[in-house]
GROMACS .gro file of C-alpha atoms in nm:
model
  286
    1MET     CA    1  11.188  10.953  13.971
    2LEU     CA    2  11.295  10.988  13.609
    3SER     CA    3  11.376  10.696  13.379
    4VAL     CA    4  11.511  10.724  13.024
    5VAL     CA    5  11.612  10.466  12.764
    6VAL     CA    6  11.734  10.546  12.412
    7ALA     CA    7  11.812  10.268  12.166
    8PRO     CA    8  11.856  10.213  11.792
    9TRP     CA    9  11.549  10.067  11.622
   10VAL     CA   10  11.752   9.827  11.407
   11GLY     CA   11  11.739   9.462  11.514
   12ASP     CA   12  11.796   9.402  11.884
   13SER     CA   13  12.058   9.672  11.924
   14LYS     CA   14  12.141   9.753  12.283
   15PRO     CA   15  12.047  10.093  12.430
   16VAL     CA   16  12.297  10.373  12.383
   17PHE     CA   17  12.171  10.561  12.690
   18VAL     CA   18  11.994  10.447  13.007
   19HIS     CA   19  11.897  10.622  13.329
   20ASN     CA   20  11.705  10.423  13.591
   21PRO     CA   21  11.584  10.191  13.313
   22ASP     CA   22  11.431   9.926  13.541
   23GLU     CA   23  11.248  10.147  13.791
   24LEU     CA   24  10.876  10.068  13.802
   25HIS     CA   25  10.620  10.339  13.720
   26GLU     CA   26  10.243  10.327  13.703
   27ALA     CA   27  10.166  10.230  13.344
   28ALA     CA   28   9.879  10.476  13.287
   29SER     CA   29   9.782  10.456  12.919
   30THR     CA   30  10.105  10.304  12.789
   31MET     CA   31   9.949   9.965  12.875
   32LYS     CA   32   9.715  10.022  12.580
   33ILE     CA   33   9.997   9.921  12.345
   34ALA     CA   34   9.996   9.572  12.496
   35VAL     CA   35   9.615   9.553  12.480
   36LEU     CA   36   9.623   9.655  12.112
   37ALA     CA   37   9.884   9.392  12.028
   38ALA     CA   38   9.695   9.119  12.215
   39LEU     CA   39   9.370   9.211  12.042
   40CYS     CA   40   9.519   9.214  11.691
   41ARG     CA   41   9.713   8.891  11.744
   42SER     CA   42   9.408   8.708  11.880
   43GLY     CA   43   9.253   8.658  11.539
   44VAL     CA   44   8.929   8.833  11.637
   45SER     CA   45   8.767   9.027  11.353
   46LEU     CA   46   8.812   9.398  11.405
   47ASP     CA   47   8.518   9.454  11.174
   48ALA     CA   48   8.281   9.268  11.408
   49GLU     CA   49   8.025   9.492  11.575
   50VAL     CA   50   8.037   9.492  11.955
   51PRO     CA   51   7.818   9.657  12.219
   52VAL     CA   52   7.945   9.974  12.382
   53VAL     CA   53   7.896   9.912  12.754
   54ASN     CA   54   8.040  10.041  13.079
   55ARG     CA   55   8.033   9.730  13.297
   56PHE     CA   56   8.341   9.508  13.322
   57GLU     CA   57   8.450   9.213  13.533
   58SER     CA   58   8.709   9.290  13.798
   59VAL     CA   59   9.003   9.051  13.820
   60VAL     CA   60   8.929   9.013  14.192
   61GLY     CA   61   8.557   8.949  14.146
   62GLY     CA   62   8.256   9.173  14.098
   63GLU     CA   63   8.219   9.450  13.840
   64PHE     CA   64   8.343   9.801  13.784
   65GLY     CA   65   8.290  10.085  13.538
   66ASN     CA   66   8.479  10.383  13.404
   67ASP     CA   67   8.430  10.746  13.503
   68PRO     CA   68   8.358  10.969  13.200
   69ASP     CA   69   8.516  11.265  13.381
   70ARG     CA   70   8.849  11.079  13.388
   71ASP     CA   71   8.842  10.989  13.019
   72SER     CA   72   9.012  11.195  12.750
   73ASP     CA   73   8.782  11.083  12.468
   74PRO     CA   74   8.410  11.171  12.468
   75LEU     CA   75   8.317  10.976  12.153
   76PRO     CA   76   8.280  10.624  12.299
   77TRP     CA   77   8.062  10.767  12.573
   78GLU     CA   78   7.832  10.915  12.310
   79LEU     CA   79   7.801  10.564  12.163
   80LEU     CA   80   7.693  10.392  12.486
   81GLY     CA   81   7.411  10.146  12.420
   82THR     CA   82   7.494  10.106  12.051
   83HIS     CA   83   7.700   9.854  11.853
   84VAL     CA   84   8.011   9.970  11.668
   85PRO     CA   85   8.299   9.797  11.484
   86LEU     CA   86   8.569   9.678  11.724
   87ARG     CA   87   8.819   9.851  11.496
   88LEU     CA   88   8.673  10.191  11.588
   89LEU     CA   89   8.726  10.125  11.957
   90ALA     CA   90   9.079   9.992  11.903
   91GLU     CA   91   9.164  10.309  11.712
   92ARG     CA   92   9.016  10.543  11.975
   93MET     CA   93   9.204  10.352  12.246
   94ILE     CA   94   9.530  10.462  12.082
   95THR     CA   95   9.463  10.787  11.897
   96HIS     CA   96   9.250  10.949  12.169
   97SER     CA   97   9.353  10.729  12.465
   98SER     CA   98   8.995  10.628  12.544
   99ASN     CA   99   8.967  10.442  12.874
  100LEU     CA  100   8.619  10.311  12.796
  101ALA     CA  101   8.731  10.178  12.457
  102THR     CA  102   9.032  10.015  12.622
  103ASN     CA  103   8.827   9.813  12.867
  104ILE     CA  104   8.588   9.702  12.591
  105CYS     CA  105   8.887   9.590  12.382
  106LEU     CA  106   9.042   9.415  12.682
  107ALA     CA  107   8.718   9.225  12.734
  108ARG     CA  108   8.749   9.094  12.375
  109THR     CA  109   9.085   8.934  12.450
  110THR     CA  110   9.228   8.785  12.771
  111GLN     CA  111   9.466   8.886  13.045
  112ARG     CA  112   9.677   8.585  12.949
  113ALA     CA  113   9.705   8.716  12.592
  114VAL     CA  114   9.817   9.056  12.718
  115ALA     CA  115  10.073   8.890  12.946
  116ASP     CA  116  10.199   8.694  12.645
  117VAL     CA  117  10.257   9.020  12.457
  118TRP     CA  118  10.490   9.135  12.733
  119ARG     CA  119  10.659   8.795  12.747
  120ARG     CA  120  10.722   8.785  12.372
  121ALA     CA  121  10.866   9.136  12.391
  122GLY     CA  122  11.122   9.019  12.646
  123ALA     CA  123  10.989   9.237  12.927
  124THR     CA  124  11.127   9.149  13.269
  125HIS     CA  125  10.934   9.376  13.506
  126SER     CA  126  10.622   9.517  13.334
  127SER     CA  127  10.272   9.373  13.338
  128THR     CA  128   9.907   9.460  13.269
  129PRO     CA  129   9.703   9.238  13.502
  130ARG     CA  130   9.388   9.453  13.526
  131GLY     CA  131   9.166   9.694  13.340
  132ILE     CA  132   9.165  10.071  13.378
  133GLU     CA  133   8.992  10.195  13.696
  134ASP     CA  134   8.955   9.847  13.843
  135HIS     CA  135   8.984  10.006  14.187
  136ALA     CA  136   8.898   9.688  14.379
  137ALA     CA  137   9.195   9.510  14.217
  138ARG     CA  138   9.422   9.805  14.282
  139ALA     CA  139   9.320   9.805  14.648
  140GLN     CA  140   9.431   9.442  14.665
  141GLY     CA  141   9.774   9.524  14.519
  142VAL     CA  142   9.707   9.443  14.153
  143HIS     CA  143   9.888   9.714  13.955
  144ASN     CA  144   9.961   9.794  13.592
  145ARG     CA  145  10.328   9.893  13.596
  146VAL     CA  146  10.604   9.945  13.343
  147THR     CA  147  10.972  10.027  13.313
  148ALA     CA  148  11.136  10.240  13.048
  149ARG     CA  149  11.345   9.945  12.929
  150ASP     CA  150  11.040   9.721  12.892
  151LEU     CA  151  10.848   9.991  12.704
  152VAL     CA  152  11.131  10.006  12.450
  153ARG     CA  153  11.121   9.626  12.423
  154LEU     CA  154  10.744   9.634  12.378
  155LEU     CA  155  10.754   9.886  12.096
  156ARG     CA  156  11.041   9.705  11.923
  157SER     CA  157  10.834   9.384  11.932
  158LEU     CA  158  10.589   9.551  11.690
  159ALA     CA  159  10.853   9.582  11.417
  160GLY     CA  160  10.679   9.320  11.204
  161GLU     CA  161  10.333   9.476  11.248
  162PRO     CA  162  10.337   9.801  11.051
  163GLU     CA  163   9.962   9.849  11.084
  164LEU     CA  164   9.998   9.881  11.461
  165LEU     CA  165  10.287  10.124  11.428
  166GLY     CA  166  10.082  10.321  11.177
  167LEU     CA  167   9.804  10.356  11.432
  168LEU     CA  168  10.051  10.472  11.699
  169ALA     CA  169  10.168  10.739  11.454
  170CYS     CA  170   9.814  10.886  11.464
  171ASN     CA  171   9.831  10.965  11.838
  172GLU     CA  172   9.656  11.298  11.896
  173PHE     CA  173   9.839  11.390  12.218
  174ARG     CA  174  10.161  11.541  12.087
  175VAL     CA  175  10.267  11.749  12.387
  176ASP     CA  176  10.555  11.538  12.520
  177LEU     CA  177  10.779  11.325  12.295
  178ALA     CA  178  10.646  11.472  11.971
  179ALA     CA  179  10.673  11.828  12.104
  180GLY     CA  180  11.050  11.788  12.130
  181LEU     CA  181  11.088  11.708  11.760
  182PRO     CA  182  11.089  11.931  11.452
  183ALA     CA  183  10.751  11.975  11.290
  184ASN     CA  184  10.640  11.691  11.061
  185THR     CA  185  10.891  11.444  11.206
  186ARG     CA  186  10.725  11.103  11.200
  187ILE     CA  187  10.691  10.936  11.539
  188ALA     CA  188  10.486  10.629  11.631
  189PHE     CA  189  10.425  10.659  12.005
  190LYS     CA  190  10.196  10.620  12.303
  191ASN     CA  191  10.192  10.831  12.616
  192GLY     CA  192  10.011  10.810  12.946
  193TRP     CA  193   9.926  11.039  13.234
  194ILE     CA  194   9.769  11.017  13.578
  195PRO     CA  195   9.825  11.241  13.880
  196GLY     CA  196  10.184  11.181  13.983
  197THR     CA  197  10.301  11.007  13.664
  198ARG     CA  198  10.369  11.100  13.301
  199LEU     CA  199  10.537  10.864  13.056
  200ALA     CA  200  10.581  10.805  12.685
  201VAL     CA  201  10.751  10.567  12.444
  202GLY     CA  202  10.802  10.607  12.070
  203VAL     CA  203  11.002  10.526  11.761
  204VAL     CA  204  11.131  10.837  11.583
  205GLN     CA  205  11.178  10.818  11.208
  206ALA     CA  206  11.403  11.099  11.090
  207ALA     CA  207  11.499  11.169  10.731
  208ASP     CA  208  11.869  11.206  10.806
  209CYS     CA  209  11.939  10.909  11.035
  210PRO     CA  210  11.816  10.556  11.114
  211PRO     CA  211  11.505  10.530  11.336
  212TYR     CA  212  11.554  10.524  11.711
  213LEU     CA  213  11.351  10.432  12.018
  214ILE     CA  214  11.301  10.653  12.320
  215ALA     CA  215  11.112  10.594  12.645
  216VAL     CA  216  11.080  10.851  12.923
  217CYS     CA  217  10.896  10.780  13.248
  218TYR     CA  218  10.848  11.041  13.519
  219THR     CA  219  10.692  10.992  13.861
  220GLY     CA  220  10.678  11.298  14.084
  221PRO     CA  221  10.496  11.617  14.181
  222LEU     CA  222  10.524  11.787  13.841
  223ALA     CA  223  10.279  11.539  13.685
  224ASP     CA  224   9.934  11.687  13.744
  225GLY     CA  225   9.741  11.430  13.539
  226THR     CA  226   9.616  11.666  13.267
  227ASP     CA  227   9.635  11.539  12.909
  228ARG     CA  228   9.774  11.845  12.728
  229THR     CA  229   9.892  12.099  12.988
  230ASP     CA  230  10.081  11.869  13.224
  231PRO     CA  231  10.411  12.034  13.332
  232ALA     CA  232  10.573  11.689  13.325
  233ALA     CA  233  10.493  11.671  12.954
  234ARG     CA  234  10.726  11.968  12.898
  235VAL     CA  235  11.003  11.786  13.084
  236ILE     CA  236  10.964  11.489  12.848
  237ALA     CA  237  10.961  11.725  12.550
  238ARG     CA  238  11.296  11.875  12.657
  239ILE     CA  239  11.447  11.529  12.693
  240SER     CA  240  11.310  11.432  12.352
  241LYS     CA  241  11.472  11.739  12.197
  242ALA     CA  242  11.805  11.668  12.366
  243VAL     CA  243  11.805  11.317  12.221
  244TRP     CA  244  11.706  11.448  11.878
  245ASP     CA  245  11.997  11.692  11.884
  246ARG     CA  246  12.232  11.397  11.941
  247ARG     CA  247  12.068  11.154  11.699
  248ASP     CA  248  12.390  11.117  11.500
  249GLN     CA  249  12.544  10.945  11.802
  250ILE     CA  250  12.263  10.687  11.798
  251SER     CA  251  12.326  10.634  11.427
  252ARG     CA  252  12.693  10.562  11.482
  253ALA     CA  253  12.601  10.288  11.725
  254VAL     CA  254  12.432  10.085  11.448
  255LEU     CA  255  12.673  10.149  11.161
  256PRO     CA  256  12.905   9.854  11.103
  257ALA     CA  257  13.268   9.929  11.162
  258ARG     CA  258  13.462   9.965  10.841
  259PRO     CA  259  13.747   9.719  10.808
  260ALA     CA  260  14.088   9.880  10.798
  261PRO     CA  261  14.226   9.892  10.445
  262ALA     CA  262  14.467   9.611  10.374
  263ARG     CA  263  14.826   9.721  10.369
  264PRO     CA  264  15.031   9.608  10.072
  265ALA     CA  265  15.293   9.350  10.159
  266PRO     CA  266  15.638   9.504  10.183
  267ALA     CA  267  15.837   9.458   9.864
  268ARG     CA  268  16.098   9.190   9.886
  269PRO     CA  269  16.444   9.280   9.760
  270ALA     CA  270  16.523   9.118   9.430
  271PRO     CA  271  16.763   8.825   9.462
  272PRO     CA  272  17.120   8.911   9.353
  273ARG     CA  273  17.195   8.825   8.996
  274PRO     CA  274  17.472   8.568   8.945
  275ALA     CA  275  17.795   8.714   8.812
  276PRO     CA  276  17.844   8.642   8.442
  277PRO     CA  277  18.093   8.359   8.374
  278ARG     CA  278  18.447   8.471   8.312
  279PRO     CA  279  18.572   8.387   7.965
  280ALA     CA  280  18.823   8.105   7.951
  281PRO     CA  281  19.180   8.225   7.910
  282LEU     CA  282  19.306   8.221   7.555
  283ARG     CA  283  19.546   7.943   7.481
  284PRO     CA  284  19.805   7.982   7.214
  285ALA     CA  285  19.732   7.771   6.910
  286GLY     CA  286  19.991   7.518   6.800
   0.00000   0.00000   0.00000
């Protein structure tokens, strides 16, 4: 299953291209955008030092932990048992897609706050009801799932939070959406991967056209779950390039239509001039 949504970044412009936009996919690490937004909007100090632990409460009761072999970022694991600024963990959650950092950040906010992020974005199908690797919850049917349309809505909802978009621009895993763009093209994005699913959403900022949003979600056998060599990542890269090559069409969708030039009123014929009075006939004097 492949889902694609492309939309102008400006305002609440409608998508210019959709393909299976409302099909549900496993969220993988794209849910970390919602966790980041909930954390930053909560008012908690990101400079506060928090313990680095690997025990978390399951939403169905009991506890669970993350598997270091399934994490793409070794740094938080090296910090286990220490205290670090929450900001460091929030950054690693996005830039290196750390699962351990994500669950620590999620524990510093609430599931209700994350749900509110989706609600404020206008999402209609997506949700993040559990932490990463909460297998007991998953077994009971509690899933983190997203649609391409909702991912576009989620990213657009960050328009007034440039610091969050700036962090998304530092994403280290540039093998899918970013790989389809010319070098040095700015893109603020988050991707995710698990066996069977690869997906990504980003806002592309080109020098020669207005910014645009793109979300691509793939569920199928090509997705092998690797972070950088996933064959499904190359599929997303090709789609990203195809959209880039047609970026002028996205631009036209947001340019206001020019009013037709006013036509001059047709000239009215001048009224006929009255005939000059005839001179009175001469009368003989006498």
